[in-house]
Coordinates of C-alpha atoms in Angstrom, one line a residue:
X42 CA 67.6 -88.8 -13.2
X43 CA 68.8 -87.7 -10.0
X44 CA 66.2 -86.3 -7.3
X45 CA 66.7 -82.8 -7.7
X46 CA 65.6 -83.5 -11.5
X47 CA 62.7 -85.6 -10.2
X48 CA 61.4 -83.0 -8.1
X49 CA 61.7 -80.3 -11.0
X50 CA 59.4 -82.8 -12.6
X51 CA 57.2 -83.7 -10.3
X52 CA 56.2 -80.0 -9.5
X53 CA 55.5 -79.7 -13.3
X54 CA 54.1 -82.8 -14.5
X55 CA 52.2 -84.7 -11.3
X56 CA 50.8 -81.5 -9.0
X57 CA 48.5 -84.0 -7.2
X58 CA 51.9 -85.8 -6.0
X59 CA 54.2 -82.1 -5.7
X60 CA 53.2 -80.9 -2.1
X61 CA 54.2 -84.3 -1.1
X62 CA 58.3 -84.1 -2.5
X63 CA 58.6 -80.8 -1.6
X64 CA 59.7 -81.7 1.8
X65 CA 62.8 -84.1 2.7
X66 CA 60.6 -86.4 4.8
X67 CA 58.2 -86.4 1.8
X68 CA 60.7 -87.1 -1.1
X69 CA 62.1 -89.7 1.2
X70 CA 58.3 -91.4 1.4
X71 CA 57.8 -91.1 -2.1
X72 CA 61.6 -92.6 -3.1
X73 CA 60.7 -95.3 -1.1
X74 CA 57.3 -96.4 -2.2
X75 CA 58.9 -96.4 -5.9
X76 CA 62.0 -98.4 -5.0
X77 CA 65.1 -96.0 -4.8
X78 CA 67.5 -96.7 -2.1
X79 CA 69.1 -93.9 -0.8
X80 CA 71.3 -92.0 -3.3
X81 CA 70.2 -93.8 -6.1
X82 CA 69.1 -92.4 -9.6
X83 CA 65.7 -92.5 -10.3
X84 CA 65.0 -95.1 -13.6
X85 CA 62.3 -95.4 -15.9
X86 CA 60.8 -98.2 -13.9
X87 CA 60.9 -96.4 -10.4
X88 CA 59.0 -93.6 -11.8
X89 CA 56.5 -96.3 -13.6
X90 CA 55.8 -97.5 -10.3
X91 CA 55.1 -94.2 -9.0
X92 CA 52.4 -93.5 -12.3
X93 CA 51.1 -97.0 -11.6
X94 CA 50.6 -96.1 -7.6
X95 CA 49.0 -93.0 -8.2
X96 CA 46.3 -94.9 -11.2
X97 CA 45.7 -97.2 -8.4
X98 CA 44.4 -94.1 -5.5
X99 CA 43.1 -92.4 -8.2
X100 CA 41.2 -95.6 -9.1
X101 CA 40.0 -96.4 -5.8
X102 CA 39.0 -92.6 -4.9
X103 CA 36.4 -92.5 -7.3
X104 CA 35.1 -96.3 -7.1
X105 CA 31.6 -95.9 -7.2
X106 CA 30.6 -99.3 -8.3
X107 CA 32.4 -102.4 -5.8
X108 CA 31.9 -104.7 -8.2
X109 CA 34.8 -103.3 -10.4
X110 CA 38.3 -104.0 -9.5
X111 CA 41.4 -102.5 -11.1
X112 CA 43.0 -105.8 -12.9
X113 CA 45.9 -103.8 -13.7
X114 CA 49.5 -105.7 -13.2
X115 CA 52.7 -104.1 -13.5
X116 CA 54.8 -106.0 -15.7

């Protein structure tokens, strides 16, 4: 999927992540952290690493017990 198409999704299926892709600067930050070099399309496994990145915040945000650790790999 090309970026335009991943920001059409975004704004529709992750709001928690929308506000960040709806500037450049943001999209750019986000494209980054999943992978994509400039220009690129966007592939099942860049957008995985998004879902697995956002699991992860999500995760630690609401820790309430240290003694649990996310033992999640991406594989």
């Amino acid at each position: 999927m090309n970026t335009t198409q991943f920001q059409t999704m975004i704004s529709k299926q992750l709001p928690s992540c929308a506000k960040q892709v709806e500037t450049e600067d943001g999209l750019v930050q986000v494209l980054d952290q999943m992978g994509v070099q400039g220009g690129d399309n966007i592939s099942f496994q860049n957008f995985w690493t998004l879902i697995n990145k956002q699991a992860v915040d999500l995760f630690q945000s609401s820790e309430k017990n240290k003694s649990y650790t996310c033992t999640c790999l991406l594989q």
